[in-house]
Short mmCIF file of C-alpha atoms in Angstrom, two decimals:
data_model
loop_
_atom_site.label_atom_id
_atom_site.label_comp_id
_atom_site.label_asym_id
_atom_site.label_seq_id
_atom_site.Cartn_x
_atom_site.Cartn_y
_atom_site.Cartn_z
CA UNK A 1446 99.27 101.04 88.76
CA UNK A 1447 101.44 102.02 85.90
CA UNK A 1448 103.53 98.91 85.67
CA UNK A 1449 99.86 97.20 85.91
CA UNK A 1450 98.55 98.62 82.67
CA UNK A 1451 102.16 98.98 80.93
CA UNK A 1452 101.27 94.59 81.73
CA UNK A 1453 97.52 94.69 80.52
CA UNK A 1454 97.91 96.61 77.59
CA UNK A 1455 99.66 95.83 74.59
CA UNK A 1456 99.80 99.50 73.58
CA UNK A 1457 98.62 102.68 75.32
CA UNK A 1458 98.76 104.95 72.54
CA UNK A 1459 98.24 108.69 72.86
CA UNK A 1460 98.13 111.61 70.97
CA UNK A 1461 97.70 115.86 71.48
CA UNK A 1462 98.10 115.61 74.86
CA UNK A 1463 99.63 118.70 74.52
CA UNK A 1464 96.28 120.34 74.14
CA UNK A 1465 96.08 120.13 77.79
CA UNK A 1466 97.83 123.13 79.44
CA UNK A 1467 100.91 122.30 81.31
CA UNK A 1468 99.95 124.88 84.43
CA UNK A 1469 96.38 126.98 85.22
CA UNK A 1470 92.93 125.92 85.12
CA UNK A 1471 91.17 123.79 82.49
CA UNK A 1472 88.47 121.64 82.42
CA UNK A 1473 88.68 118.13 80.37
CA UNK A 1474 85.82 116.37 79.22
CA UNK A 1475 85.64 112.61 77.77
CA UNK A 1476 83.44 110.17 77.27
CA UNK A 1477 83.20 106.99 79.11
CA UNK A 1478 83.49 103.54 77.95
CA UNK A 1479 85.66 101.90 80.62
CA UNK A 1480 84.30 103.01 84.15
CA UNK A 1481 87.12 104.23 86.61
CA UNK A 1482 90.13 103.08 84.21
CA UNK A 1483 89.39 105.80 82.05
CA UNK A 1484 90.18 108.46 84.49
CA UNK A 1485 93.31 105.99 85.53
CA UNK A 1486 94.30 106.41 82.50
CA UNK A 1487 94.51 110.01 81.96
CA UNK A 1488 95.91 110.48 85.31
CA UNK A 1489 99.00 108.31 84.80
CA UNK A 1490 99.53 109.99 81.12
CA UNK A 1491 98.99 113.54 82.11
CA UNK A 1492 101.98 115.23 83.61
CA UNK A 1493 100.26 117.01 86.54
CA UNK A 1494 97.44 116.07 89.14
CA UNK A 1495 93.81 115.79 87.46
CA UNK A 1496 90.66 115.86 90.01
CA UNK A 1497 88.43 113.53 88.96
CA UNK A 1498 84.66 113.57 89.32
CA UNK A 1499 83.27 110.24 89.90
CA UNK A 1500 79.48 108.40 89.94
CA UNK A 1501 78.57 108.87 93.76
CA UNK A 1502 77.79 105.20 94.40
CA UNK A 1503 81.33 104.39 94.34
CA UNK A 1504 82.15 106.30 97.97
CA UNK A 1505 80.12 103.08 99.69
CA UNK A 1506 82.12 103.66 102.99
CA UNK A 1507 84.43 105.63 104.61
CA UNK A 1508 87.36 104.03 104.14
CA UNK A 1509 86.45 103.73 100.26
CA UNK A 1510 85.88 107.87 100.32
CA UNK A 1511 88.76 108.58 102.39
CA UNK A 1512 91.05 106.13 99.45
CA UNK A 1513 89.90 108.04 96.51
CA UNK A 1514 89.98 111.73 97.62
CA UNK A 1515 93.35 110.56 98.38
CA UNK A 1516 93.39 110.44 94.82
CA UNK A 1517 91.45 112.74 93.55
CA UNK A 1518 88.15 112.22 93.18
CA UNK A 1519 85.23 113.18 93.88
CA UNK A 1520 81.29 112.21 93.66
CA UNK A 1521 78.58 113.58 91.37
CA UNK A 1522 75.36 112.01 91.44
CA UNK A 1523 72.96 111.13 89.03
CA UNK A 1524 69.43 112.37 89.48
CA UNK A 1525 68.25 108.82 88.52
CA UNK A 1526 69.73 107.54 91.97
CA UNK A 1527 66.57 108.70 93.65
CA UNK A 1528 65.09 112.34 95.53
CA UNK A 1529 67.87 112.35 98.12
CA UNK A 1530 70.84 112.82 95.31
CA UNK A 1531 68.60 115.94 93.73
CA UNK A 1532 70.87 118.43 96.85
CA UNK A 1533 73.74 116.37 96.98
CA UNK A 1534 75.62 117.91 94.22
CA UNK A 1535 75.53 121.13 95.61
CA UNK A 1536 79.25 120.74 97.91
CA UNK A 1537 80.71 118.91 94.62
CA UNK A 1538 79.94 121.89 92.47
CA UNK A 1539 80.79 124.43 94.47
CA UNK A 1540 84.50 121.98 95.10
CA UNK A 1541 84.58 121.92 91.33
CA UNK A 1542 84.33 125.81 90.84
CA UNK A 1543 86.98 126.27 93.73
CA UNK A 1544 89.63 123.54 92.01
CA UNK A 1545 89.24 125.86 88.76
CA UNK A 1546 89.60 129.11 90.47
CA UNK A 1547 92.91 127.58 92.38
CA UNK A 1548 93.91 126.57 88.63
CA UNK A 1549 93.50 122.92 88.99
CA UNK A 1550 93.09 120.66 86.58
CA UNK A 1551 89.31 118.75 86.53
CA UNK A 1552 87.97 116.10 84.30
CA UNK A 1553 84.53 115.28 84.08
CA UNK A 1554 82.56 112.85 82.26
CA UNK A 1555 79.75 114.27 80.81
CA UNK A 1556 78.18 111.14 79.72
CA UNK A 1557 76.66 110.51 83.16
CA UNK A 1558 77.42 107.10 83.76
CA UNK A 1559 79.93 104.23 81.63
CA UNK A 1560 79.13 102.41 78.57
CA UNK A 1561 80.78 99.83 76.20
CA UNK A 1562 78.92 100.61 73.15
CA UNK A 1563 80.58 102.20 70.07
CA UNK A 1564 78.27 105.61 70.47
CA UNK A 1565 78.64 108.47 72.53
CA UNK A 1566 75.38 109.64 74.91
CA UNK A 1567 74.54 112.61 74.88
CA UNK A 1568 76.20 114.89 77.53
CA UNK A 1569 74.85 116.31 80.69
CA UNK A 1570 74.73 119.86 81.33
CA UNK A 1571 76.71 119.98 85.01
CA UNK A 1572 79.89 120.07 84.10
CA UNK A 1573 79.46 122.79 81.79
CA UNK A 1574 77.60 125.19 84.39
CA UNK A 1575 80.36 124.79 86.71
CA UNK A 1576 82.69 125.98 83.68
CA UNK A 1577 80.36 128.86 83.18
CA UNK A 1578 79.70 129.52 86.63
CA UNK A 1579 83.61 129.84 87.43
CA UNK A 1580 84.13 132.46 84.68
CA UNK A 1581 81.22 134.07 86.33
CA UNK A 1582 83.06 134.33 89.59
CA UNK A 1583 86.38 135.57 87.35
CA UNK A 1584 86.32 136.57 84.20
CA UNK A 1585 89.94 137.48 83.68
CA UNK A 1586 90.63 133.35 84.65
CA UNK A 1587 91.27 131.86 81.14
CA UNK A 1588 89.25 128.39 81.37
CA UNK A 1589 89.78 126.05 78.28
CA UNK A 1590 87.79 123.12 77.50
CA UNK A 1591 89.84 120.03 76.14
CA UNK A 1592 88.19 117.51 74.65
CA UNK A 1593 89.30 114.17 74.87
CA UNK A 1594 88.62 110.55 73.33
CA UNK A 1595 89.18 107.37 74.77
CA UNK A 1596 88.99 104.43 72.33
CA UNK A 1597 89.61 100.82 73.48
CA UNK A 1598 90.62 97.97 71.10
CA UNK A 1599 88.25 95.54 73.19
CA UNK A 1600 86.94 96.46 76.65
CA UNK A 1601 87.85 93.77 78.49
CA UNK A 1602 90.59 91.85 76.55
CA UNK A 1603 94.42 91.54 78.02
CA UNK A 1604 97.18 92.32 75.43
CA UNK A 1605 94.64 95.04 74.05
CA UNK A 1606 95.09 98.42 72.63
CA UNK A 1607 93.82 101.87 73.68
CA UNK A 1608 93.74 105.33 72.43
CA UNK A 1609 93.54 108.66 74.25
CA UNK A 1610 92.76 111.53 71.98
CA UNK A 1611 92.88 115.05 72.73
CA UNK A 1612 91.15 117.82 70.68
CA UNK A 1613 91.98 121.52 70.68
CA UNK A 1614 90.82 123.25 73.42
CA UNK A 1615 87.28 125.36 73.73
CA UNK A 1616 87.62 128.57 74.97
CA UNK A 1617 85.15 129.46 76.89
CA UNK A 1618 85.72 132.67 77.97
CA UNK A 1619 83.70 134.21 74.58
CA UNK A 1620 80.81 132.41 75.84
CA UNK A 1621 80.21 134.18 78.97
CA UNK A 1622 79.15 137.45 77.65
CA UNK A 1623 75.62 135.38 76.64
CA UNK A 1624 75.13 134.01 80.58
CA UNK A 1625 73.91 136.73 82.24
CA UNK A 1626 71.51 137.43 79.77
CA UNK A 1627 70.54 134.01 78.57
CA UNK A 1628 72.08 131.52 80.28
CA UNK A 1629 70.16 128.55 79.18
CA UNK A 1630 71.23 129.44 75.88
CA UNK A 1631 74.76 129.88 76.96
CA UNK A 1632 75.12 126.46 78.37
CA UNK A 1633 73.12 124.86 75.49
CA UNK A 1634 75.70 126.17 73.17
CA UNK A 1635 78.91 125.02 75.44
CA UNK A 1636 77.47 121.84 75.94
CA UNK A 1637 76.62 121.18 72.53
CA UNK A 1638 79.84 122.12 71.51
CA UNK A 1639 82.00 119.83 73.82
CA UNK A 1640 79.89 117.00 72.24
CA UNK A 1641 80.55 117.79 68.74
CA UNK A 1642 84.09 118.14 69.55
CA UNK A 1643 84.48 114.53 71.49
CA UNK A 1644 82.42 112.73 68.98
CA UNK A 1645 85.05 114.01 66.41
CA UNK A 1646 87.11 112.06 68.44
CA UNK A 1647 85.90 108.78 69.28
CA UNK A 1648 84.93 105.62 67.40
CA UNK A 1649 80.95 106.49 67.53
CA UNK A 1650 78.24 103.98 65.39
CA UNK A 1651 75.12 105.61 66.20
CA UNK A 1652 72.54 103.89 67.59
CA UNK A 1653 71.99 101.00 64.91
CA UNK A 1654 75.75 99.71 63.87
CA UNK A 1655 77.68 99.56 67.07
CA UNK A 1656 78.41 95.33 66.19
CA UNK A 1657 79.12 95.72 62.49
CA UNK A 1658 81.16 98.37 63.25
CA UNK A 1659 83.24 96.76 65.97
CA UNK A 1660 83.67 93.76 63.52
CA UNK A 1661 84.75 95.98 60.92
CA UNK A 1662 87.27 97.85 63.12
CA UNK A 1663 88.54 94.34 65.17
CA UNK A 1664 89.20 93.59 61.37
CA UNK A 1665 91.37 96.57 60.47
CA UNK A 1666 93.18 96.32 63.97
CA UNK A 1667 94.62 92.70 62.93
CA UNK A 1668 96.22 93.33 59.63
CA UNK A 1669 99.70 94.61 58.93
CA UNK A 1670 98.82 98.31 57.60
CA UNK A 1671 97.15 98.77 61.40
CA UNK A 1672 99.95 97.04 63.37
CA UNK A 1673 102.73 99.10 61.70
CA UNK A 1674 100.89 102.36 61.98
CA UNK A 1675 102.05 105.19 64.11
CA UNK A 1676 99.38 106.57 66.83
CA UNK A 1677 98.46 109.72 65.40
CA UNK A 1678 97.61 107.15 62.01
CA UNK A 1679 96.27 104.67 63.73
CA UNK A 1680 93.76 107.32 65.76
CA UNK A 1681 92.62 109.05 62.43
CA UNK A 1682 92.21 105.60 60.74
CA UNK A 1683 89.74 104.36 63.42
CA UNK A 1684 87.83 107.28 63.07
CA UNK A 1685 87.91 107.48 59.77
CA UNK A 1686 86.54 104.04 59.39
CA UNK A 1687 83.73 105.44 61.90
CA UNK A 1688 82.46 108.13 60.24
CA UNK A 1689 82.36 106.20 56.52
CA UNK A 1690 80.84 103.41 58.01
CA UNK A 1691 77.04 104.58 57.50
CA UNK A 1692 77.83 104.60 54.17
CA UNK A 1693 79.31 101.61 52.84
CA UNK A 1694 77.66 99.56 50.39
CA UNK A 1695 75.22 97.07 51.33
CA UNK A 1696 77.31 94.65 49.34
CA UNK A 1697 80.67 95.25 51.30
CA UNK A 1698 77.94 94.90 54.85
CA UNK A 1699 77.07 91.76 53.49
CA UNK A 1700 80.40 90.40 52.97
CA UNK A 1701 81.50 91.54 56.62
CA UNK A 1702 78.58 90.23 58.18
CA UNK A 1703 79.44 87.18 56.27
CA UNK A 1704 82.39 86.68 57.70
CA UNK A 1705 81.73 87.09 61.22
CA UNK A 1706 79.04 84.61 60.52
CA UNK A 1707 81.79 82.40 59.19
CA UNK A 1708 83.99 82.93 61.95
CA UNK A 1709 81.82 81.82 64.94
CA UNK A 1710 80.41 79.35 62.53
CA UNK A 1711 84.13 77.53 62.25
CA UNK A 1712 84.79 78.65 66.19
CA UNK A 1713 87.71 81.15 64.39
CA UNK A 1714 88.95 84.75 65.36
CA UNK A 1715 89.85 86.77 62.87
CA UNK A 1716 93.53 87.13 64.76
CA UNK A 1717 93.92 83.36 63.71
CA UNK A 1718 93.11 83.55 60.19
CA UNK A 1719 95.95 86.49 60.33
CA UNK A 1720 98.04 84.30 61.72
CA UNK A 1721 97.71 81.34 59.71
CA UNK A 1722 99.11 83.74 57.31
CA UNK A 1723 101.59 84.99 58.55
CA UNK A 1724 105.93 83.78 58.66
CA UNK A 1725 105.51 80.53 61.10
CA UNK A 1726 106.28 81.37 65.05
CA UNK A 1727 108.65 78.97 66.24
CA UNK A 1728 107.64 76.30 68.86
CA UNK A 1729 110.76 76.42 70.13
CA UNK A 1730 111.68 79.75 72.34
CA UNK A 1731 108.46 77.74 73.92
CA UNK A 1732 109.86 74.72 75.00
CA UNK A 1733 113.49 76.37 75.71
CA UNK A 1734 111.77 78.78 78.17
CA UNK A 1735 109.43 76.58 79.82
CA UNK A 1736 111.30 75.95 83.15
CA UNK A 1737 111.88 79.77 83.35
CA UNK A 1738 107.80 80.26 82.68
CA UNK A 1739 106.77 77.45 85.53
CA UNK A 1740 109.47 78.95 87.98
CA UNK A 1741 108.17 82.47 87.22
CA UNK A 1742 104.40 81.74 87.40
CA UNK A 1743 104.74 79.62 90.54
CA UNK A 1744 106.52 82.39 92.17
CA UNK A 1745 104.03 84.86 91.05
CA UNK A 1746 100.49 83.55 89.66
CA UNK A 1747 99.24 83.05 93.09
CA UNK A 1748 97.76 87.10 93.17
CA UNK A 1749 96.92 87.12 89.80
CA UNK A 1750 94.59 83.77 90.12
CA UNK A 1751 93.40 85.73 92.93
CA UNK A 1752 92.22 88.88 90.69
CA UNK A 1753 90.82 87.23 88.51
CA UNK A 1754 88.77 85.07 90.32
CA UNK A 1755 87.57 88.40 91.76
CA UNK A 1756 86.64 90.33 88.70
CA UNK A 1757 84.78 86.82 87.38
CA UNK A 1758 82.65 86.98 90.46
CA UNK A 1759 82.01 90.09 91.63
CA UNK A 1760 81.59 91.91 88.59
CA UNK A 1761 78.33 92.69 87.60
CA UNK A 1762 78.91 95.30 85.03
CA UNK A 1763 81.23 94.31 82.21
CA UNK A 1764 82.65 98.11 81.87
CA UNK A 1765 83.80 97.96 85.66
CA UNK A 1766 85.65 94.07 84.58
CA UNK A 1767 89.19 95.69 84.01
CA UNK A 1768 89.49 98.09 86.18
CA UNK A 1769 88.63 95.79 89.39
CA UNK A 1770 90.64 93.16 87.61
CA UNK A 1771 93.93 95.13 86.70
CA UNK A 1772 93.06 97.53 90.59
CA UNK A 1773 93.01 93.88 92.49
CA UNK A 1774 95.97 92.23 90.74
CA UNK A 1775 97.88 95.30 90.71
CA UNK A 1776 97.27 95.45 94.97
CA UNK A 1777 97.49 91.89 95.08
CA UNK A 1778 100.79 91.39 93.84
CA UNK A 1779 102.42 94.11 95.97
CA UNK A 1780 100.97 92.17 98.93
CA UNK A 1781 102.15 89.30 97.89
CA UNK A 1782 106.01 90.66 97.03
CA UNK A 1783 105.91 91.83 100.03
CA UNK A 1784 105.12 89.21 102.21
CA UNK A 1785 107.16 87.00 100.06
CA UNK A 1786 109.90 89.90 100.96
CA UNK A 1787 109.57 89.81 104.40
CA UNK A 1788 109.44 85.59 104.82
CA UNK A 1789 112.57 85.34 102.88
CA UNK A 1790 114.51 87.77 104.70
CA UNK A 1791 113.03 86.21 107.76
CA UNK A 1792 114.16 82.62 107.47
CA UNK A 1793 117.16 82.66 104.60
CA UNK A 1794 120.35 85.12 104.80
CA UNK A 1795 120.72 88.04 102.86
CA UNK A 1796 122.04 87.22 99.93
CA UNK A 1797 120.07 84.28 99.41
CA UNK A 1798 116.88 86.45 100.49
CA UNK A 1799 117.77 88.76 97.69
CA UNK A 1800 118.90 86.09 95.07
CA UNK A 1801 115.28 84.69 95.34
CA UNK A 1802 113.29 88.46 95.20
CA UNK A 1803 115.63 88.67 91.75
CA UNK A 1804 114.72 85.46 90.44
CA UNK A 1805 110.87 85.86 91.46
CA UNK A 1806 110.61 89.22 89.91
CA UNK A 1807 112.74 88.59 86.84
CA UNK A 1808 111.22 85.19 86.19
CA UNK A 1809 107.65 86.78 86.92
CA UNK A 1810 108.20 89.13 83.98
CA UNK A 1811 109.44 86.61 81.62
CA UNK A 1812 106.68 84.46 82.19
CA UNK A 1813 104.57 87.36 81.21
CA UNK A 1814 106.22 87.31 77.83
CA UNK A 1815 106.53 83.98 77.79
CA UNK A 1816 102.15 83.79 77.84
CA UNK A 1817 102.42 86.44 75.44
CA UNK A 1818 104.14 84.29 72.97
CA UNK A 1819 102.23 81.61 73.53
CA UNK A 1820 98.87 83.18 72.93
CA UNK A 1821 100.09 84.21 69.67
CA UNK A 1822 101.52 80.96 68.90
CA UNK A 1823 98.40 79.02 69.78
CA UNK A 1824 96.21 81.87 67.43
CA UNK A 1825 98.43 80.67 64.67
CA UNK A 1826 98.17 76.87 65.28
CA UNK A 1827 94.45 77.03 65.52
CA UNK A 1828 94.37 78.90 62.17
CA UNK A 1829 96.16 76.58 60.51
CA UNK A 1830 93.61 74.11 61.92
CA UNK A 1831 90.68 75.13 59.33
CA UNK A 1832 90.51 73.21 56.17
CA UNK A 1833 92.52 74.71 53.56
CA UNK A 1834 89.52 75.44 51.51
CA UNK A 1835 87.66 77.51 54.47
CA UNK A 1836 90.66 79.35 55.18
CA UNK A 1837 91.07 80.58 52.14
CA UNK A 1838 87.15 81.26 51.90
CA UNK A 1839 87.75 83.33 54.91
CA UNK A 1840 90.99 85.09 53.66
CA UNK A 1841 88.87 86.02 50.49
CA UNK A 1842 86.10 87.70 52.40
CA UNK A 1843 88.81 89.51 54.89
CA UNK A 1844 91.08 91.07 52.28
CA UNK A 1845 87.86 92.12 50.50
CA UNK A 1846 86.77 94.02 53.93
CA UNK A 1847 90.33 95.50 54.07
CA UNK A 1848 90.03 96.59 50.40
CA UNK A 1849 86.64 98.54 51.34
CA UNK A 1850 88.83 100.15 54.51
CA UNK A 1851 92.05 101.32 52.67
CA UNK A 1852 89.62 102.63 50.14
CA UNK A 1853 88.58 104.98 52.50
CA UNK A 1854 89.67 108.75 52.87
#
């Protein structure tokens, strides 16, 4: 699953990961933009095992359940899912409070439920009353809360960028002298504090701005300044650009609205009028590779197809589209290496058998690259498509939205 998203991702960028405690309990929180990849995510960055608490409707069967408490998770339901879900969370809290007690790690997503928009929902109170109810049980156990943002470049798109963001931890322990007492106060005030500390760390537009906003930021994440950035800059510049955007001037709205308008107008991205700017990519690594490519993807295209057609189908909800499209190719392809394993040392001698797992794995990869290069080639090509005139109309418009961005502090 690592290689998988190391292949779907351009970058996985993270930063203060360190915030999470190497050893003992803690409990993370984090919103919830990309269904089930989000918690993929954190468990292949983080360094030790994370229990993950997961929407209820996803353990359909028994084989399904038995699968993911293999790794780690766990259902919560939502009240919405009818009467019959109002008990159910009774054994997942109590297996929550135990993990913590045992000094597990547990991440919950407080959100309820996974959403694309550029806003965080407010959070439900469960996760937090296990947090409180554990220190209950032990006050001496030192329980931190970690905050944690997940930002996504585009939620569906391959060759993408994402951004995990941890904040510094919430102790909780100070807390607990208000439960007894009050304890609707007590987890009014945790809870409301988790939010304020995740929103500090994702891309969040309020209700009104989420597609202005995502234009704006899509934007920034094509020009140079963005592309050369480290992660901790290119984090705090995102969320910079988040917070300032209520405020920009209607004029500098106009002019970005303008240009998306332009853009689907001319049937442009704003990658290709980047790249019709940029030092000219070479047609030629294109044609020199091809035979590699067609060897590589006939060898290896075959599971892939397969995903795909998969996610296009099945997928209702476009937050679940890259997690069943990267989980499918990812199980795909090692069903199809090894069957392509175990025909070829079947029917061909050893060394021939091996020769040909080489060149289908080695060829596979570079074909990878190869589409890589080619996407980026083609952006550039269709850029330099537009009439000079509109180009540079569009160019105009762009370097005035990145003027209004680096302006920004």
């Amino acid at each position: 699953m690592r290689a998988a998203l190391g292949l779907f991702y351009k970058d996985i960028l993270q930063h203060n990961l360190d915030h999470i405690p190497s050893n003992g309990a803690a409990l993370l929180v984090a919103n919830h933009p990309s269904s089930l990849m989000d918690a993929a995510l954190l468990g292949i960055l983080l360094k030790r095992p994370v229990h993950f608490f997961a929407r209820g409707d996803i353990f359909i069967n028994p084989i399904v359940t038995k699968i993911l408490h293999a790794l780690h998770m766990h259902p919560v339901h939502n009240h919405e899912a009818g009467r019959h879900t109002i008990g159910a969370n009774d054994d997942t809290f109590e297996k929550a409070i135990t993990l913590l007690l045992n000094g597990e790690l547990v991440l919950f997503f407080p959100e309820g439920t996974s959403h694309i928009d550029y806003r965080l929902w407010a959070f439900r109170k469960g996760a937090f009353r296990i947090a409180l109810q554990t220190i209950k049980r032990n006050p001496a156990l030192q329980l931190p809360i970690v905050p944690i943002g997940i930002n996504y470049s585009h939620p569906t798109h391959i060759f993408s960028t994402v951004w995990v963001h941890a904040g510094p931890p919430i102790i909780t322990n100070t807390i607990l002298q208000a439960y007894p007492g009050q304890p609707a106060m007590a987890l009014n005030q945790i809870t409301q504090r988790a939010f304020s500390a995740v929103q500090q760390l994702v891309v969040d537009a309020g209700k009104e701005s989420t597609a202005l906003l995502f234009q704006a930021l899509d934007t920034w994440r094509n020009a140079s300044a963005a592309l050369n950035s480290q992660s901790k800059e290119s984090i705090n510049k995102e969320l910079t650009i988040s917070r300032a955007f209520a405020n920009w001037p209607p004029t500098d709205r106009e002019n970005l609205a303008m240009y998306h308008k332009l853009l689907g107008e001319t049937g442009t991205s704003d990658a290709e009028i980047v790249a019709a700017s940029a030092p000219k990519l070479s047609a030629s690594p294109l044609i020199i590779g091809l035979p590699a490519a067609i060897i590589g993807w006939i060898l290896n295209s075959l599971p892939l197809l397969l995903a795909r057609k998969i996610a296009d189908n099945k997928v209702k909800r476009f937050d679940f589209y890259t997690w069943i499209l990267v989980t499918s190719a990812a199980l795909l392809y090692i069903s199809w290496f090894t069957l392509m394993g175990i025909l070829a040392f079947s029917l061909l001698p050893s060394w021939k058998a091996i020769a040909l797992m080489f060149i289908a794995f080695s060829t596979g990869q570079y074909s990878w690259n190869y589409f890589a290069y080619y996407k980026a080639w083609k952006k550039q090509l269709d850029g330099k498509k537009l009439p000079l005139s509109r180009l540079t109309e569009l160019t105009e418009k762009r370097n005035r939205i990145l003027a209004t961005i680096n302006g920004l502090s």
